[in-house]
Amino acid sequence: MSLWKPTQWTMIQGLANREDPEAYRRAWEHLFERYRVLFVRYAGWCLRRMGGQTLAANEAEEVVDAFLADCLEKDWLSRARRDKGQFRTFARTVLARYARDWMDRRKAKKRMPESGPPAHVDDLAAMVGAAEAESIEEEMDREWTEHLIALALAATRGRSRKNAIAIEALMATPDADRAVLAAKLEVQERQVPVNLHRARRMFAEELWEQVKETCSTSDDFLQERSALRPWLEHYLDPETSRSLYGDPTET
Amino acid sequence: MDLVFDLTEGPDIGRRLRFVGHGTYVLGRAGDPDADLQLPTDARMSRRHAEVDFGPEGCHIRLLTGTGSLEIDGQRVEAAPLRSGSVLRMGATSMTVRFTEASPAVRENALPRRRLEAFELEDELGRGAMGCVYAARDRATGEAVAIKRFEPDLSWAGEDADLRTSANERAVGYFLREMELSAVLEHPHIVRTLGIGREKEELFLVMERIEGCTLMERVRIHGVLDMPLLLKVARALLDALTYAHAKGIIHRDVCPSNLLLAEDPEGRITPKLGDFGIGKSMAAGVSAALTRTGEARGKEHFMAPECLRDAKRATEAVDVFSAGATLYYALTGKPWFGDNRKHRWADLARGTGLLAPLREVNPDVPEAIAAVIEKALAPRIEDRYTSAREVRDALDAAAAALAGADDK
């Protein structure tokens, strides 16, 4: 029996092409809105590296809005391959196609086609070259990780102001000494290790909850967890990174 | 008044069961979630064998099953009044009936009912299998307290609104009864319960706030305990259990995250056992286990095998095992089966267990201390210490022998 619980992403996949278009729209917009800023940046990188050096400021936004509109109106989400189990990889792949399509039309001065995204080019590398693709995807992963950390910190702050302060302090100064942290947390120095332990634990819960919401299955989640590891290690202090990948049986 | 059954014959001979305050109680074999008294080892008892109606006008019992029998003072009956001193027989079990003065908390209503708005909630301190614990402050007195909030688990009632309402009322009633029973516990090594309340479907407990950490956190942050601290923690835990057991209260959920290590400004540590009464509510399905957060995972690592087979079956032996598992963890940082998770469930189901010898995991532990903890962890009840007091005495003897050996 699978222990995987419904997530925002599985709910959207389940609702696609179903009888309740309103529920589908709400769910899709809710998830999409959380990542919209990120998508606009990503679309901008794609467009520029596909040759759009004279890109207007709003063009990346238009690509992203077209992507959202087509997801809602043309029901091609149900045609998205189910094995693309992570929202991040799904969005990245499809947005790259949209960007390429946009550039094609821009060059040919054509209007947007009526159908959904073209299915014949899946690979960003085929559109912009391997080196460019790697660089764009790296930027996207970096931004995605930053965004996840921000979401997890906000959720942590909602549960415990002190715990959020602890994580932020460690991100700013990973080797901050105990006295500095005690002052920030307004606790005695000997209480700092317990406060940090609790903060790391709560932050880990919230971060993985955010990641789960964008995955379809537990395997997808484990893959995503691994994929994010180098980036999380880049942003977080070593002990917090270790606690994220620690013993899952802790009570 | 409380209703007490002393089991004088049958597979559970020696057990004492207490029903606190007036109410209707179902007696039967394990398997019915409604049964208040369950005797899983008595195969001759029906799942819902009899019902006791205990009220201000008296106490009556009636047979619920068509196949089983009910005898009072040697006479077969379908229904009859119960009197203090009556001998009741159901299935293979005989028990004497007594009515006793209600426990002090129930008599004096010592556990105040509080409203959540009377407290200013500060930070969340943590999430457990039962709910969230918050640091809070009493708005009127400024007292720092901890508040545990949780919702009854009504998932079994489905979407039927009426069923959910009645299920909720029953769950709340059960919980309040358990909490009031636990409130009689006043011991230096037990976390004090200061109040209780209900806000719509949510229940909450007001407890003394402990500055410090749990034993689980201590081991994770600082590593395993040294021997002086281990002995201090063990004595406190076993004394708390001995005290509670003498009052007929079983904890059921002793584990490193329920053992708090209070630390005063000079760094002195006082262990305190928390969450009394909640374990029983949890076994009865009253709590919402927050499994979505994964927080409940690992609790079973400290449960006695017989408790895993039947969560409602709880005697002192259950707490003895869990205390052993908790001390094992304090010395090794691991559950009692070590890294051998693969065979754990099958072994537990057989009641054999596959203990990872303590000194193989931590060779620094003296042999005599390891032997005491391992005996507390015996999978079969008859091989285990019979009480927390016995574990405490054995531990003291082992510690004294070690101290004597050191002196020579």
XYZ file of C-alpha atoms in Angstrom:
659
model
C 0.000 0.000 0.000
C 1.379 3.378 -0.945
C 1.788 5.882 1.859
C 1.984 8.740 -0.626
C -0.642 11.336 0.185
C -2.400 13.544 -2.368
C -0.403 16.668 -3.148
C -1.226 19.812 -5.079
C 0.488 18.368 -8.120
C -1.258 14.973 -7.976
C -4.555 16.755 -7.429
C -4.028 18.872 -10.528
C -3.093 15.812 -12.564
C -6.178 14.029 -11.262
C -8.476 16.943 -11.988
C -7.263 17.490 -15.546
C -9.875 16.520 -18.130
C -12.433 15.831 -15.396
C -15.894 17.137 -14.797
C -15.003 19.928 -12.405
C -13.160 22.549 -14.440
C -13.573 25.147 -11.699
C -11.788 23.018 -9.090
C -9.097 22.266 -11.643
C -8.632 25.972 -12.408
C -8.397 26.911 -8.736
C -5.881 24.186 -7.962
C -3.726 24.960 -10.998
C -3.726 28.699 -10.397
C -2.914 28.209 -6.732
C 0.167 26.137 -7.485
C 1.140 28.228 -10.479
C 0.971 31.511 -8.567
C 3.517 30.299 -6.052
C 6.068 29.827 -8.807
C 5.002 32.493 -11.322
C 7.874 34.910 -10.631
C 10.310 32.073 -11.087
C 8.704 30.997 -14.367
C 8.878 34.515 -15.775
C 12.601 34.634 -15.010
C 13.138 31.233 -16.559
C 11.163 32.122 -19.692
C 13.257 35.295 -19.950
C 16.528 33.350 -19.838
C 15.236 30.934 -22.474
C 14.066 33.713 -24.790
C 17.295 35.686 -24.526
C 19.461 32.653 -25.181
C 17.326 31.654 -28.120
C 18.345 34.891 -29.744
C 15.886 37.370 -28.299
C 18.450 39.982 -27.293
C 15.961 42.808 -27.910
C 13.336 41.210 -25.721
C 10.696 43.547 -24.322
C 10.223 43.403 -20.560
C 6.751 41.912 -20.788
C 7.473 39.171 -23.329
C 8.570 36.581 -20.786
C 5.409 37.320 -18.822
C 3.337 36.808 -21.963
C 4.944 33.410 -22.549
C 4.162 32.377 -18.985
C 0.585 33.659 -19.186
C 0.062 31.788 -22.442
C 1.387 28.651 -20.751
C -1.067 29.093 -17.866
C -3.999 29.860 -20.194
C -3.353 26.812 -22.367
C -3.022 24.578 -19.332
C -6.476 25.709 -18.247
C -8.298 25.949 -21.549
C -6.882 23.280 -23.777
C -6.642 20.457 -21.329
C -3.247 19.414 -22.527
C -2.144 18.812 -18.974
C -3.899 15.460 -19.195
C -1.696 14.742 -22.183
C 1.433 15.552 -20.223
C 3.375 12.391 -19.626
C 2.526 11.031 -16.210
C 6.080 9.930 -15.720
C 7.107 13.556 -15.598
C 6.266 13.297 -11.978
C 7.752 16.524 -10.713
C 6.131 19.864 -11.273
C 9.574 21.450 -11.569
C 10.704 19.273 -14.497
C 7.297 19.434 -16.120
C 7.160 23.232 -15.976
C 10.744 23.584 -17.088
C 10.308 21.378 -20.136
C 7.016 22.851 -21.265
C 8.013 26.458 -20.648
C 11.139 25.968 -22.760
C 8.919 24.758 -25.609
C 6.677 27.787 -25.186
C 9.662 30.083 -25.279
C 10.935 28.470 -28.453
C 7.508 28.671 -30.041
C 7.271 32.306 -29.048
C 10.620 33.044 -30.668
C 9.582 31.229 -33.856
C 6.416 33.267 -34.103
C 8.224 36.431 -33.192
C 10.644 35.874 -36.019
C 7.881 34.930 -38.445
C 5.575 37.601 -36.992
C 2.816 35.066 -36.684
C 0.056 34.810 -34.146
C -0.043 32.160 -31.455
C -1.302 28.805 -32.765
C -4.625 27.538 -31.553
C -3.348 24.184 -30.386
C -1.260 23.398 -27.330
C 2.475 23.261 -27.139
C 4.372 21.595 -29.944
C 5.367 18.096 -29.027
C 8.208 17.604 -31.452
C 11.004 19.275 -29.487
C 11.285 18.258 -25.882
C 14.821 19.049 -25.184
C 16.063 22.510 -24.298
C 19.507 21.467 -25.511
C 18.092 20.890 -28.983
C 16.750 24.441 -28.992
C 19.670 26.419 -27.622
C 22.636 24.076 -27.592
C 23.939 21.897 -24.779
C 26.077 24.504 -23.028
C 23.352 27.138 -22.992
C 20.761 24.606 -21.830
C 22.957 23.525 -18.958
C 23.491 27.094 -17.894
C 19.768 27.944 -18.069
C 18.768 24.843 -16.149
C 21.370 25.548 -13.526
C 20.014 29.038 -13.031
C 16.512 27.653 -12.817
C 17.538 25.058 -10.207
C 19.328 27.681 -8.175
C 16.335 30.009 -8.226
C 13.955 27.142 -7.549
C 15.949 26.171 -4.465
C 16.036 29.757 -3.222
C 12.307 29.950 -3.732
C 11.696 26.695 -1.836
C 13.854 27.893 1.041
C 11.880 31.145 1.159
C 8.568 29.229 1.205
C 9.825 26.874 3.918
C 11.122 29.769 5.998
C 7.785 31.549 5.744
C 5.984 28.406 6.884
C 8.494 27.920 9.706
C 7.988 31.527 10.776
C 4.252 30.866 10.935
C 4.875 28.100 13.457
C 7.802 29.559 15.372
C 9.347 32.978 14.924
C 12.405 31.882 16.894
C 13.056 28.871 14.678
C 12.904 30.967 11.500
C 15.340 33.477 13.022
C 17.709 30.623 13.855
C 17.748 29.262 10.288
C 18.166 32.722 8.768
C 21.009 33.517 11.157
C 22.780 30.302 10.186
C 22.272 31.015 6.477
C 23.799 34.470 6.914
C 26.663 33.328 9.141
C 27.105 29.544 9.108
C 29.868 29.653 11.719
C 28.173 32.143 14.034
C 29.257 31.471 17.589
C 26.915 30.507 20.362
C 26.899 33.935 22.003
C 25.784 35.649 18.810
C 23.030 33.126 18.232
C 21.914 33.334 21.863
C 21.529 37.102 21.489
C 19.527 36.729 18.270
C 17.295 34.069 19.765
C 16.982 35.814 23.139
C 17.903 32.669 25.039
C 20.741 31.628 27.309
C 23.838 30.316 25.558
C 23.390 26.796 26.912
C 19.920 26.684 25.316
C 21.249 27.430 21.836
C 21.929 23.816 20.765
C 18.355 22.771 21.633
C 16.930 25.789 19.837
C 18.985 25.071 16.729
C 18.029 21.397 16.811
C 14.325 22.265 16.952
C 14.685 24.948 14.302
C 16.432 22.592 11.889
C 13.856 19.906 12.467
C 10.917 22.217 11.851
C 12.562 23.771 8.796
C 13.211 20.296 7.362
C 9.542 19.355 7.840
C 8.392 22.487 6.055
C 10.919 22.268 3.241
C 10.027 18.673 2.407
C 6.332 19.498 2.602
C 6.906 22.180 -0.048
C 8.828 19.742 -2.234
C 6.216 17.013 -1.818
C 3.495 19.349 -3.051
C 5.206 19.412 -6.440
C 5.709 15.651 -6.819
C 3.443 12.849 -8.013
C 4.828 9.835 -6.220
C 7.200 8.938 -3.409
C 9.800 7.940 -6.012
C 9.514 11.360 -7.633
C 9.921 12.936 -4.245
C 13.052 10.921 -3.469
C 14.500 11.865 -6.854
C 13.707 15.515 -6.283
C 15.180 15.316 -2.796
C 18.451 14.036 -4.248
C 18.443 16.510 -7.113
C 18.085 19.437 -4.738
C 20.822 18.297 -2.384
C 23.785 20.154 -3.930
C 21.769 23.348 -4.084
C 20.502 23.085 -0.532
C 24.056 22.402 0.628
C 25.078 25.538 -1.211
C 22.609 27.772 0.634
C 22.355 26.209 4.076
C 24.953 25.693 6.783
C 26.482 22.187 6.830
C 24.634 21.014 9.955
C 21.235 22.138 8.635
C 21.944 20.390 5.315
C 22.874 17.216 7.172
C 19.714 17.395 9.259
C 17.651 17.564 6.048
C 19.041 14.262 4.897
C 19.169 12.659 8.344
C 17.458 9.670 9.918
C 13.786 9.663 8.845
C 12.724 7.540 11.831
C 13.363 10.203 14.433
C 10.419 10.631 16.753
C -17.585 6.950 43.145
C -15.346 4.750 41.050
C -16.069 1.192 39.987
C -13.234 -1.295 40.519
C -12.880 -4.884 39.282
C -10.204 -7.114 40.822
C -9.619 -10.126 38.557
C -9.395 -13.224 40.752
C -9.490 -16.023 38.190
C -8.730 -16.428 34.490
C -5.892 -15.557 32.128
C -5.575 -12.005 33.449
C -5.650 -12.899 37.125
C -4.180 -10.158 39.292
C -5.233 -7.227 37.124
C -7.165 -4.388 38.667
C -9.458 -2.315 36.485
C -10.897 0.976 37.563
C -13.703 2.911 35.890
C -13.664 6.498 36.970
C -16.972 8.146 37.673
C -20.462 7.319 36.508
C -21.048 6.070 33.015
C -21.933 3.107 30.824
C -19.097 0.667 30.242
C -18.898 -2.261 27.815
C -16.942 -5.333 28.906
C -15.627 -7.837 26.405
C -12.803 -9.521 24.554
C -10.490 -7.449 22.341
C -11.731 -6.444 18.923
C -14.567 -4.066 19.590
C -13.511 -0.431 19.622
C -16.421 0.403 21.940
C -15.410 -2.013 24.678
C -14.093 -0.158 27.715
C -12.736 -3.274 29.392
C -10.971 -5.698 27.093
C -9.585 -9.047 28.123
C -7.941 -10.290 24.934
C -6.585 -13.493 26.426
C -9.969 -14.804 27.544
C -11.126 -16.695 24.468
C -14.419 -17.630 26.129
C -15.515 -14.043 26.396
C -17.495 -12.370 23.604
C -16.271 -9.164 22.055
C -19.196 -7.305 23.575
C -20.019 -9.528 26.485
C -21.824 -7.323 28.987
C -22.703 -3.733 29.721
C -22.440 -2.030 33.097
C -24.597 0.998 33.805
C -23.031 2.829 36.746
C -25.052 5.817 37.941
C -26.146 7.680 41.067
C -29.079 5.273 41.516
C -26.890 2.194 41.519
C -24.966 -0.173 39.309
C -26.537 -2.704 36.929
C -25.059 -5.233 34.559
C -26.718 -6.919 31.604
C -25.573 -9.621 29.214
C -25.101 -8.442 25.623
C -24.275 -11.732 23.951
C -26.568 -14.619 23.133
C -23.814 -17.211 23.339
C -21.862 -16.223 26.439
C -22.819 -16.440 30.071
C -22.912 -14.099 33.022
C -22.842 -15.213 36.661
C -23.140 -13.169 39.805
C -22.265 -14.883 43.072
C -22.657 -18.253 41.343
C -26.091 -17.520 39.839
C -26.576 -17.306 36.052
C -28.306 -14.040 35.182
C -29.254 -12.028 32.109
C -29.278 -8.758 34.019
C -28.821 -7.878 37.672
C -27.749 -5.175 40.070
C -24.089 -5.176 41.130
C -23.110 -4.665 44.755
C -19.775 -4.061 46.377
C -18.274 -7.483 47.072
C -20.242 -9.281 44.336
C -18.267 -11.921 42.442
C -18.833 -11.589 38.740
C -17.975 -14.322 36.230
C -17.838 -13.867 32.457
C -16.143 -16.371 30.126
C -13.197 -17.827 32.049
C -12.720 -14.686 34.118
C -13.912 -14.069 37.670
C -13.704 -10.686 39.330
C -14.824 -9.054 42.526
C -16.671 -5.780 42.337
C -15.944 -2.795 44.572
C -17.181 0.758 44.692
C -14.580 3.170 45.986
C -14.337 6.845 46.697
C -13.620 8.753 43.530
C -10.028 9.765 42.940
C -9.256 13.195 44.435
C -9.165 14.960 41.086
C -12.586 13.712 40.145
C -14.002 14.370 43.592
C -12.741 17.919 43.771
C -12.782 18.588 40.064
C -9.146 19.542 40.620
C -8.343 19.946 36.943
C -9.664 23.367 36.023
C -11.515 23.848 32.761
C -9.789 26.626 30.843
C -10.519 28.640 27.729
C -7.885 28.903 25.040
C -8.331 32.663 24.823
C -7.022 32.911 28.385
C -3.564 32.189 26.998
C -1.285 33.983 24.620
C 0.206 31.364 22.320
C 3.860 31.939 21.565
C 6.067 29.646 19.505
C 5.296 26.079 18.564
C 7.601 23.837 20.590
C 7.051 20.693 18.611
C 4.662 18.214 17.075
C 4.061 14.744 18.375
C 1.888 11.808 17.538
C -0.947 13.482 19.407
C -0.784 17.082 18.319
C 1.111 20.337 18.614
C 2.713 21.743 21.747
C 3.014 25.512 22.111
C 4.843 27.763 24.489
C 2.157 30.003 25.964
C 1.552 32.513 28.696
C -1.436 32.875 30.993
C -2.766 36.353 30.197
C -4.033 36.859 33.740
C -1.049 35.662 35.747
C 1.796 35.874 33.239
C 2.698 32.279 34.064
C 4.691 30.476 31.361
C 2.926 27.250 30.395
C 2.911 24.702 27.612
C -0.296 23.961 25.731
C -0.892 20.772 23.837
C -3.667 20.988 21.244
C -5.216 18.158 19.307
C -8.401 17.035 17.618
C -10.127 13.716 18.214
C -9.669 11.278 15.368
C -13.121 10.904 13.834
C -11.976 9.376 10.563
C -13.640 6.036 11.412
C -17.040 7.784 11.542
C -16.826 8.689 7.840
C -18.798 11.659 6.553
C -22.018 10.960 8.456
C -22.579 14.187 10.406
C -24.649 12.603 13.187
C -22.194 9.788 13.648
C -19.316 12.252 13.726
C -21.062 14.334 16.363
C -21.762 11.386 18.619
C -18.276 9.987 18.005
C -16.787 13.322 18.912
C -18.789 13.594 22.114
C -17.736 10.130 23.145
C -14.098 10.784 22.298
C -14.114 14.056 24.196
C -15.781 12.437 27.201
C -13.243 9.641 27.196
C -10.365 12.056 26.941
C -11.612 14.291 29.742
C -12.077 11.269 31.983
C -8.541 10.070 31.302
C -7.102 13.504 31.869
C -8.888 13.932 35.165
C -7.600 10.592 36.271
C -4.064 11.615 35.342
C -4.410 14.907 37.185
C -4.183 13.098 40.513
C -0.534 12.501 39.734
C 1.628 14.842 41.743
C 5.210 13.759 41.660
C 8.529 15.577 41.265
C 9.269 13.524 38.157
C 5.908 13.894 36.421
C 4.949 16.931 34.352
C 2.087 18.713 36.088
C -1.197 19.142 34.236
C -2.639 22.549 35.137
C -5.861 22.586 33.201
C -7.850 21.227 30.361
C -10.174 22.704 27.807
C -12.169 22.270 24.678
C -12.576 24.688 21.812
C -15.135 23.402 19.297
C -13.752 20.008 18.198
C -10.311 20.719 19.536
C -9.056 19.626 22.921
C -6.168 21.156 24.771
C -4.114 20.544 27.868
C -2.361 23.192 29.909
C 0.869 21.927 31.411
C 3.805 23.330 33.312
C 6.428 24.627 30.901
C 9.728 22.801 31.127
C 12.890 24.693 30.193
C 15.171 22.094 28.740
C 14.797 19.367 26.157
C 13.488 15.863 25.699
C 15.709 12.824 26.225
C 15.463 12.233 22.467
C 16.801 15.716 21.765
C 19.526 15.364 24.398
C 20.858 12.174 22.794
C 20.658 13.642 19.313
C 22.457 16.834 20.307
C 24.995 15.649 22.873
C 25.231 11.915 22.218
C 24.461 9.048 24.584
C 24.195 9.650 28.334
C 27.096 9.033 30.659
C 26.480 6.635 33.531
C 25.724 9.210 36.288
C 23.124 10.955 34.142
C 21.709 7.641 32.933
C 21.184 6.519 36.534
C 19.566 9.834 37.425
C 17.201 9.614 34.461
C 16.436 5.936 35.076
C 15.649 6.430 38.767
C 13.401 9.390 38.030
C 11.547 7.540 35.279
C 11.087 4.376 37.323
C 9.998 6.303 40.419
C 7.420 8.197 38.359
C 6.078 4.936 36.949
C 6.053 3.211 40.349
C 4.045 6.109 41.746
C 1.568 6.114 38.849
C 1.158 2.344 38.864
C 0.347 2.434 42.583
C -2.562 4.677 41.623
C -3.658 2.249 38.938
C -2.504 4.418 36.046
C -0.534 2.998 33.146
C 1.341 5.438 30.941
C 1.386 3.302 27.712
C 3.569 5.734 25.798
C 6.875 5.941 27.640
C 9.516 6.955 25.108
C 12.492 9.342 24.891
C 10.372 12.145 23.457
C 7.989 11.983 26.446
C 10.773 12.200 29.006
C 11.701 15.827 29.544
C 14.976 16.917 31.046
C 14.266 20.167 32.874
C 17.383 22.260 33.302
C 17.680 25.005 35.912
C 19.865 28.110 35.438
C 22.778 26.309 37.119
C 22.514 23.470 34.620
C 21.043 20.938 37.068
C 18.823 18.399 35.342
C 15.496 17.096 36.651
C 13.856 14.412 34.487
C 10.061 14.596 34.206
C 7.726 12.180 32.495
C 4.974 13.797 30.450
C 1.843 12.797 28.526
C 0.194 10.650 31.182
C -3.252 9.546 30.152
C -2.739 10.468 26.543
C -1.426 7.046 25.646
C -4.703 5.472 26.689
C -6.695 8.012 24.741
C -4.487 7.315 21.773
C -5.060 3.581 22.027
C -8.780 4.215 22.143
C -8.596 6.187 18.906
C -9.339 9.510 20.552
C -6.349 11.315 19.158
C -5.580 12.528 15.714
C -2.221 11.000 14.922
C -0.455 13.545 12.796
C 0.955 10.956 10.480
C 0.915 13.384 7.591
C 3.938 15.054 9.101
C 5.610 11.756 9.758
C 5.915 12.759 13.387
C 4.292 9.644 14.738
C 6.885 7.406 13.185
C 9.163 5.658 15.586
C 6.804 5.601 18.575
C 6.382 1.878 18.078
C 10.120 1.443 18.625
C 9.465 1.832 22.331
C 6.231 -0.138 22.659
C 5.998 -3.547 24.259
C 5.279 -6.418 21.845
C 1.962 -7.242 23.529
C 0.918 -3.601 23.082
C 1.639 -3.766 19.358
C -0.564 -6.821 19.035
C -3.377 -5.179 20.959
C -3.045 -1.462 21.641
C -5.768 -1.517 24.294
C -4.068 -4.159 26.344
C -1.960 -2.395 28.899
C -0.551 -3.513 32.208
C 2.412 -2.298 34.224
C 4.541 -4.661 32.131
C 3.946 -2.446 29.087
C 5.531 0.506 30.867
C 8.378 -1.657 32.176
C 9.266 -2.655 28.602
C 9.015 0.924 27.319
C 11.178 2.183 30.189
C 13.770 -0.448 29.218
C 13.571 0.630 25.565
C 13.947 4.273 26.591
C 17.030 3.558 28.718
C 18.473 1.402 25.936
C 18.082 4.370 23.601
C 19.678 6.716 26.156
C 22.781 4.506 26.190
C 23.016 3.701 22.489
C 21.075 6.298 20.508
C 19.295 3.388 18.838
C 16.069 1.431 19.324
C 16.419 -1.876 21.157
C 16.604 -3.910 17.947
C 19.638 -1.886 16.852
C 19.877 -1.750 13.091
C 18.041 -5.003 12.659
C 14.800 -3.492 11.395
C 14.174 -6.203 8.845
C 13.044 -8.886 11.291
C 11.519 -6.635 13.873
C 7.843 -6.992 13.045
C 7.883 -10.723 12.526
C 9.711 -11.175 15.811
C 7.348 -8.940 17.671
C 4.345 -10.763 16.243
C 5.839 -14.007 17.582
C 6.579 -12.315 20.877
C 10.222 -13.277 20.667
C 11.970 -10.082 19.682
C 15.497 -9.845 18.429
C 17.313 -7.703 20.918
C 20.582 -6.206 19.770
C 22.751 -6.874 22.870
C 23.314 -3.517 24.527
C 27.048 -3.985 25.067
C 27.546 -4.842 21.413
C 26.154 -1.423 20.538
C 27.846 0.423 23.405
C 30.680 -1.590 25.005
C 31.201 1.136 27.630
C 27.993 0.162 29.438
C 28.788 -1.991 32.500
C 27.572 -5.552 32.166
C 25.394 -5.391 35.290
C 23.535 -2.292 34.038
C 23.079 -3.813 30.576
C 21.648 -6.978 32.145
C 18.989 -5.000 34.028
C 17.893 -3.078 30.933
C 17.824 -6.197 28.802
C 15.654 -8.014 31.349
C 13.210 -5.081 31.286
C 13.122 -5.583 27.506
C 12.230 -9.277 27.641
C 9.649 -9.852 24.878
C 7.651 -12.295 27.015
C 5.936 -10.686 30.008
C 6.810 -13.602 32.280
C 10.529 -13.070 31.589
C 10.343 -9.354 32.365
C 10.525 -7.524 35.702
C 7.062 -7.450 37.204
C 7.142 -3.777 38.187
C 8.994 -0.513 37.736
C 9.956 -0.759 41.404
C 11.711 -4.050 40.690
C 13.688 -2.506 37.827
C 14.678 0.409 40.078
C 15.878 -1.981 42.815
C 17.847 -4.092 40.332
C 19.420 -0.975 38.847
C 20.361 0.345 42.289
C 21.926 -2.982 43.196
C 23.912 -3.031 39.950
C 25.048 0.573 40.465
C 26.038 -0.129 44.079
C 28.030 -3.178 43.031
C 29.823 -1.097 40.419
C 30.568 1.658 42.914
C 31.885 -0.963 45.356
C 34.089 -2.457 42.680
C 35.425 1.010 41.843
C 36.257 1.658 45.505
C 38.375 -1.473 45.775
